Amino acid sequence: MNKLFFMTMILFSIGITAQESRAYLAFNVGASLPGGEIAAEDQANLKTGLDVNLDFGYRLNEQWGAFLTYGMSANEVEVDDDAGTTVWRTGYMGIGPIYAVSLGENWSWDIRPGYVLAMPTTIDYEGGDLDLDAKGSGWMLGNSFIMGLGQGFKLAINIDYLSGTYSEFGEGDDATKPDASSDGLTRLAIGVGARYNF
């Protein structure tokens, strides 16, 4: 009886440890390099900005898992007149699988292709009189090079690409559809992050 109880406790402890190391929460920050038709000089003329996001991931096994991410990038719009500071602010929520590759003793590579469920955007003019909202969706490809294995805090180097198209500009009766499918935005974010493996 004691031996059976002892073996059960060992297996339970191993199971708990494995479960704890499967989930992670990460905070990432980096430079947002905008692209696409809307970011071009004859359109919004976006400058390099800042990208911040929060990721939650769960591993099903050593290689496969799933992630959910929510973030926002902010890019200044370059204007020629004295209209003040104009900021192109884009939020995004993405979901998809994780594929993990071991890169050696203390490094791993997480590849995260995903669908961008929502890409709400606000063009925020100084003073707030000419604010404009836009809605869109798209896809993303995240890459994280993780230093550290097992539980606890890890360092991540991130290279994330997002590509989206807008389906609507404005709200309510003032909403308009884009003239062409080329009214899209891409974003390359390069930065660092910290994650905690549970």
XYZ file of N, CA, C and O in Angstrom:
792
model
N 0.835 -1.203 0.000
C 0.000 0.000 0.000
C 0.870 1.253 0.000
O 0.663 2.182 -0.769
N 1.886 1.271 0.901
C 2.771 2.422 0.977
C 3.552 2.607 -0.316
O 3.784 3.729 -0.769
N 3.978 1.474 -0.908
C 4.733 1.551 -2.153
C 3.858 2.108 -3.280
O 4.307 2.948 -4.069
N 2.612 1.676 -3.360
C 1.691 2.167 -4.381
C 1.424 3.668 -4.194
O 1.420 4.432 -5.156
N 1.226 4.079 -2.955
C 0.996 5.488 -2.656
C 2.218 6.320 -3.043
O 2.109 7.401 -3.638
N 3.407 5.817 -2.730
C 4.654 6.506 -3.033
C 4.838 6.678 -4.541
O 5.187 7.765 -5.030
N 4.573 5.625 -5.308
C 4.700 5.691 -6.765
C 3.672 6.649 -7.367
O 3.974 7.399 -8.296
N 2.462 6.648 -6.830
C 1.422 7.559 -7.315
C 1.820 9.010 -7.100
O 1.653 9.866 -7.966
N 2.397 9.302 -5.932
C 2.830 10.672 -5.627
C 3.956 11.118 -6.553
O 4.004 12.269 -6.987
N 4.877 10.209 -6.886
C 5.973 10.544 -7.809
C 5.420 10.893 -9.187
O 5.784 11.906 -9.796
N 4.508 10.046 -9.680
C 3.919 10.291 -11.000
C 3.110 11.584 -11.001
O 3.137 12.344 -11.972
N 2.398 11.852 -9.916
C 1.619 13.083 -9.822
C 2.533 14.302 -9.830
O 2.258 15.305 -10.497
N 3.658 14.227 -9.101
C 4.613 15.338 -9.059
C 5.228 15.592 -10.420
O 5.386 16.740 -10.849
N 5.587 14.526 -11.138
C 6.149 14.670 -12.485
C 5.124 15.315 -13.404
O 5.437 16.199 -14.197
N 3.875 14.888 -13.289
C 2.811 15.458 -14.123
C 2.602 16.934 -13.846
O 2.448 17.731 -14.772
N 2.620 17.322 -12.569
C 2.448 18.727 -12.210
C 3.599 19.555 -12.754
O 3.413 20.630 -13.314
N 4.836 19.061 -12.628
C 6.005 19.782 -13.138
C 5.912 19.978 -14.632
O 6.205 21.048 -15.164
N 5.511 18.947 -15.347
C 5.380 19.048 -16.801
C 4.311 20.064 -17.174
O 4.488 20.864 -18.076
N 3.181 20.048 -16.450
C 2.122 20.994 -16.752
C 2.578 22.420 -16.487
O 2.284 23.320 -17.250
N 3.324 22.637 -15.399
C 3.762 23.986 -15.051
C 4.700 24.562 -16.100
O 4.712 25.755 -16.334
N 5.508 23.736 -16.740
C 6.479 24.238 -17.702
C 5.895 24.394 -19.102
O 6.588 24.794 -20.015
N 4.625 24.084 -19.284
C 4.035 24.139 -20.617
C 3.467 25.508 -20.974
O 3.358 25.842 -22.137
N 3.041 26.283 -20.003
C 2.432 27.580 -20.280
C 3.449 28.696 -20.058
O 4.355 28.583 -19.236
N 3.277 29.787 -20.821
C 4.141 30.945 -20.610
C 3.369 32.228 -20.849
O 2.364 32.273 -21.562
N 3.854 33.295 -20.248
C 3.343 34.636 -20.453
C 4.530 35.510 -20.797
O 5.555 35.467 -20.103
N 4.421 36.313 -21.872
C 5.564 37.099 -22.337
C 5.167 38.540 -22.597
O 4.061 38.829 -23.056
N 6.089 39.445 -22.304
C 5.939 40.862 -22.625
C 7.069 41.244 -23.560
O 8.240 40.997 -23.264
N 6.725 41.860 -24.706
C 7.718 42.172 -25.724
C 7.623 43.632 -26.140
O 6.532 44.204 -26.203
N 8.760 44.219 -26.462
C 8.797 45.595 -26.944
C 9.849 45.680 -28.047
O 10.870 44.994 -27.989
N 9.579 46.505 -29.053
C 10.535 46.613 -30.149
C 10.200 47.753 -31.091
O 9.231 48.493 -30.906
N 11.002 47.871 -32.136
C 10.795 48.883 -33.164
C 9.771 48.383 -34.170
O 9.795 47.223 -34.575
N 8.851 49.252 -34.583
C 7.820 48.923 -35.564
C 8.180 49.578 -36.891
O 8.148 50.809 -37.013
N 8.528 48.750 -37.881
C 8.892 49.249 -39.205
C 7.699 49.058 -40.132
O 7.387 47.924 -40.521
N 6.986 50.145 -40.491
C 5.759 50.022 -41.279
C 6.043 49.860 -42.771
O 7.072 50.305 -43.282
N 5.109 49.211 -43.466
C 5.202 49.044 -44.908
C 3.815 48.901 -45.497
O 2.808 49.053 -44.817
N 3.750 48.603 -46.785
C 2.461 48.483 -47.464
C 2.052 49.790 -48.113
O 2.703 50.823 -47.959
N 0.943 49.749 -48.840
C 0.466 50.919 -49.579
C 0.192 52.113 -48.664
O 0.534 53.248 -48.990
N -0.436 51.859 -47.537
C -0.837 52.965 -46.663
C 0.373 53.644 -46.033
O 0.358 54.842 -45.767
N 1.453 52.902 -45.808
C 2.636 53.480 -45.174
C 3.493 54.275 -46.143
O 4.435 54.955 -45.723
N 3.183 54.226 -47.446
C 4.010 54.880 -48.466
C 3.972 56.401 -48.326
O 3.073 56.970 -47.713
N 4.947 57.033 -48.956
C 5.093 58.488 -48.835
C 3.898 59.248 -49.395
O 3.522 60.294 -48.889
N 3.270 58.726 -50.455
C 2.127 59.421 -51.042
C 0.816 59.070 -50.341
O -0.252 59.526 -50.752
N 0.874 58.243 -49.280
C -0.309 57.915 -48.491
C -0.139 58.472 -47.074
O -0.047 59.676 -46.912
N -0.071 57.623 -46.070
C 0.057 58.110 -44.695
C 1.473 58.550 -44.357
O 1.682 59.341 -43.448
N 2.459 58.017 -45.086
C 3.863 58.395 -44.871
C 4.290 58.132 -43.422
O 4.601 59.034 -42.656
N 4.267 56.857 -43.047
C 4.530 56.468 -41.662
C 6.020 56.349 -41.376
O 6.788 55.836 -42.186
N 6.405 56.796 -40.186
C 7.780 56.666 -39.713
C 7.923 55.397 -38.872
O 6.935 54.815 -38.424
N 9.173 55.003 -38.624
C 9.439 53.887 -37.704
C 8.921 54.259 -36.316
O 9.119 55.377 -35.847
N 8.244 53.302 -35.686
C 7.642 53.585 -34.391
C 7.938 52.521 -33.354
O 8.987 51.863 -33.387
N 7.000 52.316 -32.446
C 7.161 51.411 -31.310
C 6.083 50.340 -31.347
O 4.929 50.619 -31.662
N 6.466 49.111 -31.016
C 5.520 47.998 -30.939
C 5.624 47.350 -29.566
O 6.736 47.086 -29.078
N 4.480 47.105 -28.940
C 4.421 46.461 -27.620
C 3.363 45.372 -27.684
O 2.276 45.590 -28.230
N 3.663 44.183 -27.156
C 2.640 43.134 -27.142
C 2.793 42.202 -25.957
O 3.850 42.131 -25.324
N 1.694 41.522 -25.682
C 1.609 40.548 -24.603
C 1.200 39.214 -25.210
O 0.222 39.152 -25.954
N 1.956 38.161 -24.935
C 1.702 36.833 -25.498
C 1.386 35.832 -24.396
O 2.013 35.844 -23.336
N 0.443 34.950 -24.701
C 0.205 33.794 -23.851
C 0.333 32.550 -24.720
O -0.238 32.488 -25.807
N 1.113 31.576 -24.256
C 1.306 30.352 -25.020
C 1.139 29.117 -24.165
O 1.341 29.158 -22.937
N 0.770 28.027 -24.818
C 0.627 26.746 -24.120
C 1.133 25.640 -25.029
O 0.704 25.523 -26.181
N 2.054 24.836 -24.513
C 2.638 23.742 -25.286
C 1.869 22.445 -25.057
O 1.616 22.060 -23.922
N 1.526 21.791 -26.158
C 0.894 20.481 -26.072
C 1.935 19.390 -25.868
O 1.686 18.378 -25.222
N 3.125 19.612 -26.447
C 4.264 18.719 -26.254
C 5.531 19.537 -26.480
O 5.469 20.772 -26.501
N 6.677 18.895 -26.666
C 7.929 19.635 -26.787
C 7.999 20.479 -28.051
O 8.734 21.466 -28.096
N 7.255 20.105 -29.106
C 7.353 20.836 -30.368
C 6.135 21.692 -30.683
O 6.277 22.775 -31.238
N 4.940 21.239 -30.348
C 3.731 21.921 -30.784
C 2.996 22.584 -29.624
O 3.009 22.100 -28.507
N 2.360 23.705 -29.951
C 1.566 24.413 -28.968
C 0.649 25.415 -29.659
O 0.440 25.354 -30.867
N 0.105 26.341 -28.882
C -0.779 27.375 -29.415
C -0.507 28.674 -28.677
O -0.033 28.677 -27.537
N -0.797 29.800 -29.345
C -0.552 31.094 -28.722
C -1.710 32.048 -28.977
O -2.487 31.901 -29.923
N -1.799 33.039 -28.110
C -2.724 34.158 -28.259
C -1.927 35.416 -27.965
O -1.226 35.487 -26.946
N -2.000 36.399 -28.858
C -1.227 37.624 -28.660
C -2.112 38.846 -28.813
O -3.065 38.849 -29.609
N -1.815 39.864 -28.026
C -2.489 41.152 -28.155
C -1.427 42.229 -28.082
O -0.582 42.225 -27.189
N -1.449 43.148 -29.035
C -0.426 44.180 -29.043
C -0.889 45.447 -29.713
O -2.016 45.556 -30.211
N 0.030 46.407 -29.742
C -0.248 47.687 -30.379
C 1.051 48.284 -30.888
O 2.089 48.211 -30.216
N 0.989 48.875 -32.077
C 2.119 49.621 -32.608
C 1.690 51.054 -32.851
O 0.527 51.328 -33.184
N 2.613 51.969 -32.672
C 2.337 53.388 -32.870
C 3.415 53.970 -33.767
O 4.615 53.803 -33.495
N 2.986 54.637 -34.840
C 3.905 55.248 -35.794
C 3.484 56.685 -36.052
O 2.305 56.961 -36.285
N 4.436 57.584 -36.029
C 4.128 58.973 -36.329
C 3.924 59.144 -37.829
O 4.635 58.551 -38.640
N 2.936 59.948 -38.189
C 2.679 60.278 -39.590
C 3.470 61.535 -39.912
O 3.322 62.562 -39.233
N 4.308 61.464 -40.932
C 5.106 62.615 -41.317
C 4.255 63.567 -42.150
O 3.735 63.209 -43.214
N 4.082 64.791 -41.653
C 3.272 65.806 -42.339
C 4.141 67.019 -42.646
O 5.097 67.316 -41.934
N 3.787 67.727 -43.729
C 4.592 68.857 -44.177
C 4.177 70.179 -43.530
O 4.945 71.123 -43.495
N 2.946 70.255 -43.043
C 2.471 71.523 -42.478
C 2.610 71.532 -40.965
O 3.251 70.679 -40.374
N 1.983 72.513 -40.352
C 2.058 72.670 -38.895
C 0.829 72.083 -38.198
O 0.312 72.644 -37.238
N 0.348 70.943 -38.690
C -0.860 70.333 -38.119
C -0.603 69.713 -36.757
O -1.534 69.317 -36.065
N 0.650 69.631 -36.340
C 0.970 69.012 -35.067
C 1.304 67.545 -35.249
O 1.431 67.043 -36.364
N 1.443 66.846 -34.136
C 1.809 65.434 -34.173
C 0.599 64.577 -34.540
O -0.469 64.711 -33.961
N 0.813 63.705 -35.516
C -0.223 62.769 -35.920
C 0.295 61.357 -35.721
O 1.393 61.034 -36.183
N -0.463 60.511 -35.031
C -0.016 59.153 -34.698
C -0.955 58.132 -35.321
O -2.178 58.239 -35.191
N -0.356 57.167 -36.000
C -1.090 56.033 -36.578
C -0.953 54.886 -35.588
O 0.114 54.316 -35.416
N -2.036 54.571 -34.894
C -2.003 53.583 -33.812
C -2.780 52.348 -34.244
O -3.969 52.435 -34.536
N -2.105 51.206 -34.283
C -2.725 49.967 -34.741
C -2.679 48.907 -33.653
O -1.604 48.543 -33.179
N -3.823 48.409 -33.254
C -3.887 47.274 -32.347
C -4.030 45.986 -33.144
O -4.398 46.009 -34.325
N -3.724 44.876 -32.536
C -3.900 43.597 -33.222
C -4.078 42.483 -32.202
O -3.516 42.509 -31.105
N -4.904 41.513 -32.583
C -5.102 40.309 -31.773
C -4.945 39.110 -32.693
O -5.643 39.004 -33.701
N -3.998 38.240 -32.370
C -3.721 37.096 -33.218
C -3.750 35.786 -32.457
O -3.545 35.748 -31.234
N -4.012 34.714 -33.194
C -4.068 33.380 -32.602
C -3.518 32.382 -33.613
O -3.675 32.562 -34.821
N -2.856 31.350 -33.119
C -2.315 30.355 -34.036
C -1.472 29.313 -33.333
O -1.381 29.284 -32.099
N -0.810 28.449 -34.102
C 0.015 27.381 -33.527
C 1.438 27.845 -33.233
O 1.900 28.870 -33.750
N 2.105 27.089 -32.400
C 3.537 27.277 -32.131
C 4.268 26.016 -32.570
O 3.822 24.903 -32.282
N 5.394 26.210 -33.266
C 6.283 25.088 -33.560
C 7.653 25.438 -32.982
O 8.246 26.463 -33.340
N 8.147 24.625 -32.070
C 9.395 24.907 -31.371
C 10.530 24.053 -31.917
O 10.366 22.858 -32.162
N 11.681 24.694 -32.108
C 12.885 24.021 -32.607
C 14.004 24.235 -31.591
O 14.270 25.371 -31.177
N 14.664 23.173 -31.184
C 15.796 23.281 -30.271
C 17.024 23.760 -31.040
O 17.343 23.246 -32.112
N 17.711 24.767 -30.489
C 18.907 25.314 -31.142
C 20.179 25.024 -30.359
O 21.216 25.621 -30.611
N 20.104 24.137 -29.431
C 21.280 23.820 -28.639
C 20.941 23.677 -27.176
O 19.776 23.537 -26.795
N 21.962 23.774 -26.357
C 21.809 23.476 -24.934
C 20.873 24.447 -24.224
O 20.095 24.062 -23.362
N 20.915 25.747 -24.576
C 20.161 26.742 -23.820
C 19.312 27.665 -24.703
O 18.830 28.682 -24.236
N 19.141 27.310 -25.991
C 18.376 28.153 -26.907
C 17.305 27.346 -27.625
O 17.504 26.173 -27.924
N 16.197 28.007 -27.905
C 15.151 27.395 -28.724
C 14.542 28.477 -29.610
O 14.676 29.678 -29.357
N 13.854 28.038 -30.650
C 13.240 28.943 -31.627
C 11.764 28.616 -31.731
O 11.383 27.521 -32.115
N 10.911 29.574 -31.372
C 9.464 29.427 -31.491
C 9.002 30.093 -32.784
O 9.201 31.303 -32.977
N 8.366 29.318 -33.656
C 7.799 29.833 -34.899
C 6.290 29.882 -34.701
O 5.659 28.873 -34.390
N 5.683 31.088 -34.899
C 4.278 31.275 -34.558
C 3.512 31.909 -35.726
O 3.314 33.131 -35.748
N 3.053 31.117 -36.692
C 2.173 31.680 -37.730
C 0.772 31.832 -37.165
O 0.299 30.983 -36.414
N 0.099 32.914 -37.508
C -1.218 33.103 -36.918
C -2.146 33.962 -37.751
O -1.728 34.653 -38.688
N -3.410 33.899 -37.396
C -4.447 34.710 -38.029
C -4.704 35.929 -37.153
O -4.890 35.803 -35.940
N -4.716 37.106 -37.757
C -5.009 38.341 -37.030
C -6.524 38.543 -37.041
O -7.110 38.888 -38.071
N -7.160 38.294 -35.918
C -8.609 38.379 -35.812
C -9.119 39.805 -35.987
O -10.185 40.029 -36.566
N -8.365 40.753 -35.465
C -8.781 42.156 -35.530
C -7.551 43.040 -35.631
O -6.509 42.739 -35.057
N -7.691 44.134 -36.379
C -6.610 45.086 -36.540
C -7.182 46.507 -36.490
O -7.153 47.244 -37.477
N -7.761 46.902 -35.348
C -8.336 48.245 -35.242
C -7.247 49.312 -35.284
O -6.186 49.158 -34.677
N -7.498 50.370 -36.008
C -6.513 51.429 -36.185
C -7.159 52.782 -35.924
O -8.297 53.022 -36.333
N -6.421 53.646 -35.249
C -6.872 55.011 -35.003
C -5.814 55.975 -35.522
O -4.628 55.818 -35.221
N -6.240 56.923 -36.324
C -5.358 57.998 -36.755
C -5.646 59.165 -35.840
O -6.732 59.765 -35.884
N -4.708 59.450 -34.969
C -4.925 60.390 -33.881
C -4.219 61.705 -34.189
O -3.007 61.816 -34.057
N -4.996 62.700 -34.601
C -4.445 64.022 -34.859
C -4.350 64.797 -33.562
O -5.175 64.635 -32.667
N -3.352 65.662 -33.455
C -3.195 66.475 -32.258
C -4.424 67.373 -32.101
O -4.809 68.071 -33.024
N -5.035 67.345 -30.961
C -6.257 68.096 -30.738
C -7.490 67.227 -30.803
O -8.523 67.554 -30.239
N -7.418 66.096 -31.530
C -8.503 65.130 -31.538
C -9.677 65.463 -32.433
O -10.674 64.752 -32.426
N -9.617 66.547 -33.224
C -10.768 66.943 -34.032
C -10.943 66.088 -35.288
O -12.043 65.972 -35.802
N -9.877 65.489 -35.782
C -9.952 64.782 -37.051
C -9.615 63.297 -36.905
O -9.113 62.680 -37.829
N -9.888 62.745 -35.731
C -9.587 61.332 -35.506
C -10.371 60.452 -36.486
O -11.503 60.748 -36.834
N -9.751 59.365 -36.893
C -10.376 58.435 -37.827
C -10.107 57.010 -37.357
O -8.993 56.694 -36.945
N -11.132 56.175 -37.406
C -10.992 54.772 -37.027
C -11.050 53.893 -38.266
O -11.746 54.199 -39.225
N -10.325 52.784 -38.225
C -10.332 51.818 -39.323
C -10.360 50.415 -38.744
O -9.857 50.168 -37.646
N -10.950 49.482 -39.501
C -11.031 48.086 -39.072
C -10.400 47.201 -40.136
O -10.527 47.472 -41.333
N -9.744 46.131 -39.688
C -9.134 45.217 -40.637
C -8.761 43.897 -39.987
O -9.011 43.663 -38.815
N -8.156 43.030 -40.777
C -7.683 41.731 -40.296
C -6.529 41.309 -41.192
O -6.191 41.985 -42.167
N -5.905 40.174 -40.887
C -4.768 39.742 -41.696
C -4.132 38.483 -41.146
O -4.797 37.636 -40.570
N -2.813 38.403 -41.296
C -2.066 37.254 -40.795
C -0.729 37.736 -40.259
O -0.310 38.874 -40.522
N -0.080 36.886 -39.493
C 1.195 37.256 -38.900
C 2.122 36.050 -38.828
O 1.673 34.903 -38.859
N 3.410 36.333 -38.745
C 4.418 35.297 -38.551
C 5.376 35.783 -37.483
O 6.134 36.736 -37.702
N 5.298 35.159 -36.316
C 6.166 35.521 -35.209
C 7.330 34.558 -35.084
O 7.196 33.361 -35.318
N 8.483 35.101 -34.723
C 9.687 34.307 -34.472
C 10.311 34.774 -33.168
O 10.608 35.966 -33.018
N 10.492 33.857 -32.241
C 11.124 34.183 -30.965
C 12.285 33.235 -30.717
O 12.122 32.012 -30.777
N 13.456 33.805 -30.474
C 14.641 33.031 -30.115
C 14.792 33.132 -28.602
O 15.096 34.200 -28.067
N 14.544 32.011 -27.925
C 14.434 31.980 -26.473
C 15.736 31.494 -25.842
O 16.246 30.434 -26.209
N 16.242 32.275 -24.884
C 17.420 31.853 -24.121
C 16.950 31.359 -22.766
O 16.341 32.106 -21.995
N 17.215 30.091 -22.493
C 16.807 29.485 -21.236
C 15.766 28.417 -21.452
O 14.890 28.556 -22.306
N 15.879 27.337 -20.701
C 14.941 26.231 -20.801
C 14.324 25.978 -19.437
O 14.817 26.454 -18.415
N 13.236 25.216 -19.413
C 12.598 24.873 -18.150
C 11.712 25.987 -17.643
O 11.189 26.800 -18.396
N 11.562 26.061 -16.315
C 10.656 27.014 -15.695
C 11.370 28.324 -15.387
O 12.588 28.424 -15.417
N 10.577 29.369 -15.068
C 11.129 30.653 -14.663
C 11.245 31.648 -15.801
O 10.672 31.467 -16.867
N 11.994 32.722 -15.558
C 12.119 33.808 -16.520
C 13.088 33.458 -17.644
O 14.141 32.851 -17.411
N 12.729 33.874 -18.864
C 13.546 33.651 -20.060
C 13.677 34.967 -20.816
O 12.840 35.858 -20.703
N 14.718 35.060 -21.614
C 14.927 36.198 -22.495
C 14.534 35.798 -23.905
O 14.818 34.675 -24.342
N 13.878 36.702 -24.633
C 13.456 36.411 -26.003
C 13.925 37.516 -26.941
O 13.847 38.702 -26.608
N 14.419 37.123 -28.107
C 14.715 38.041 -29.200
C 13.655 37.782 -30.271
O 13.512 36.649 -30.736
N 12.898 38.821 -30.635
C 11.726 38.642 -31.477
C 11.862 39.328 -32.832
O 12.337 40.464 -32.916
N 11.415 38.629 -33.869
C 11.284 39.195 -35.211
C 9.890 38.800 -35.702
O 9.657 37.645 -36.055
N 8.971 39.750 -35.693
C 7.564 39.476 -35.997
C 7.116 40.262 -37.222
O 7.377 41.466 -37.328
N 6.401 39.577 -38.106
C 5.880 40.206 -39.318
C 4.361 40.126 -39.316
O 3.796 39.070 -39.001
N 3.717 41.234 -39.640
C 2.256 41.274 -39.713
C 1.842 41.890 -41.049
O 2.440 42.874 -41.495
N 0.839 41.305 -41.680
C 0.288 41.849 -42.920
C -1.228 41.867 -42.816
O -1.849 40.838 -42.539
N -1.820 43.047 -43.027
C -3.264 43.159 -42.898
C -3.858 44.061 -43.958
O -3.156 44.858 -44.591
N -5.150 43.921 -44.156
C -5.892 44.793 -45.057
C -7.057 45.389 -44.296
O -7.604 44.776 -43.378
N -7.451 46.592 -44.710
C -8.547 47.286 -44.055
C -9.857 47.030 -44.801
O -9.910 47.070 -46.025
N -10.891 46.766 -44.031
C -12.212 46.512 -44.606
C -13.138 47.702 -44.466
O -14.158 47.786 -45.148
N -12.793 48.639 -43.575
C -13.689 49.762 -43.320
C -12.930 50.913 -42.686
O -12.097 50.718 -41.808
N -13.229 52.130 -43.137
C -12.692 53.343 -42.538
C -13.848 54.145 -41.955
O -14.875 54.332 -42.613
N -13.690 54.610 -40.722
C -14.756 55.367 -40.084
C -15.760 54.461 -39.409
O -15.633 53.234 -39.409
N -16.786 55.083 -38.808
C -17.797 54.337 -38.069
C -19.202 54.807 -38.431
O -19.407 55.948 -38.859
N -20.163 53.901 -38.255
C -21.573 54.238 -38.447
C -21.881 54.681 -39.859
O -21.436 54.085 -40.840
N -22.641 55.797 -39.978
C -23.050 56.307 -41.292
C -21.871 56.865 -42.079
O -21.955 57.010 -43.300
N -20.784 57.202 -41.376
C -19.616 57.774 -42.054
C -18.632 56.712 -42.532
O -17.600 57.040 -43.112
N -18.943 55.442 -42.277
C -18.019 54.368 -42.648
C -17.922 54.242 -44.164
O -18.913 54.344 -44.880
N -16.702 54.030 -44.642
C -16.464 53.833 -46.079
C -15.602 52.604 -46.277
O -14.812 52.227 -45.408
N -15.745 51.983 -47.440
C -14.928 50.837 -47.801
C -13.684 51.323 -48.542
O -13.736 52.331 -49.253
N -12.571 50.619 -48.404
C -11.380 51.019 -49.155
C -11.613 50.867 -50.651
O -12.365 49.998 -51.100
N -10.956 51.729 -51.427
C -11.125 51.710 -52.882
C -10.523 50.469 -53.521
O -10.987 50.002 -54.542
N -9.465 49.943 -52.919
C -8.783 48.789 -53.517
C -8.210 47.920 -52.416
O -7.994 48.358 -51.292
N -7.974 46.652 -52.760
C -7.414 45.715 -51.792
C -5.972 46.067 -51.440
O -5.396 45.513 -50.517
N -5.370 46.992 -52.204
C -3.995 47.392 -51.936
C -3.888 48.323 -50.730
O -2.798 48.696 -50.327
N -5.055 48.738 -50.189
C -5.033 49.585 -48.997
C -4.689 48.737 -47.782
O -5.501 48.536 -46.885
N -3.490 48.210 -47.775
C -3.061 47.330 -46.708
C -1.865 47.881 -45.970
O -1.206 48.829 -46.409
N -1.595 47.289 -44.816
C -0.486 47.705 -43.970
C 0.332 46.485 -43.592
O -0.216 45.441 -43.243
N 1.631 46.602 -43.679
C 2.517 45.567 -43.153
C 3.352 46.182 -42.033
O 3.527 47.402 -41.972
N 3.843 45.323 -41.162
C 4.644 45.799 -40.046
C 5.666 44.741 -39.667
O 5.331 43.578 -39.474
N 6.925 45.152 -39.604
C 7.989 44.286 -39.115
C 8.428 44.828 -37.770
O 8.814 45.999 -37.661
N 8.321 44.012 -36.741
C 8.724 44.420 -35.398
C 9.951 43.617 -34.978
O 9.946 42.388 -35.036
N 10.989 44.329 -34.582
C 12.230 43.706 -34.122
C 12.494 44.198 -32.711
O 12.583 45.419 -32.477
N 12.579 43.277 -31.757
C 12.764 43.705 -30.393
C 13.138 42.586 -29.453
O 13.569 41.498 -29.882
N 12.956 42.837 -28.183
C 13.296 41.873 -27.136
C 12.098 41.714 -26.208
O 11.172 42.530 -26.198
N 12.147 40.650 -25.436
C 11.059 40.394 -24.509
C 11.505 39.555 -23.335
O 12.593 38.978 -23.331
N 10.643 39.509 -22.350
C 10.851 38.644 -21.186
C 9.626 37.751 -21.069
O 8.497 38.212 -21.221
N 9.848 36.477 -20.827
C 8.737 35.564 -20.635
C 8.930 34.749 -19.364
O 10.058 34.546 -18.921
N 7.815 34.339 -18.828
C 7.861 33.490 -17.629
C 7.176 32.172 -17.950
O 6.008 32.147 -18.332
N 7.896 31.097 -17.817
C 7.358 29.749 -18.034
C 6.809 29.222 -16.712
O 7.528 29.144 -15.725
N 5.534 28.840 -16.719
C 4.903 28.324 -15.505
C 5.218 26.851 -15.321
O 5.365 26.126 -16.285
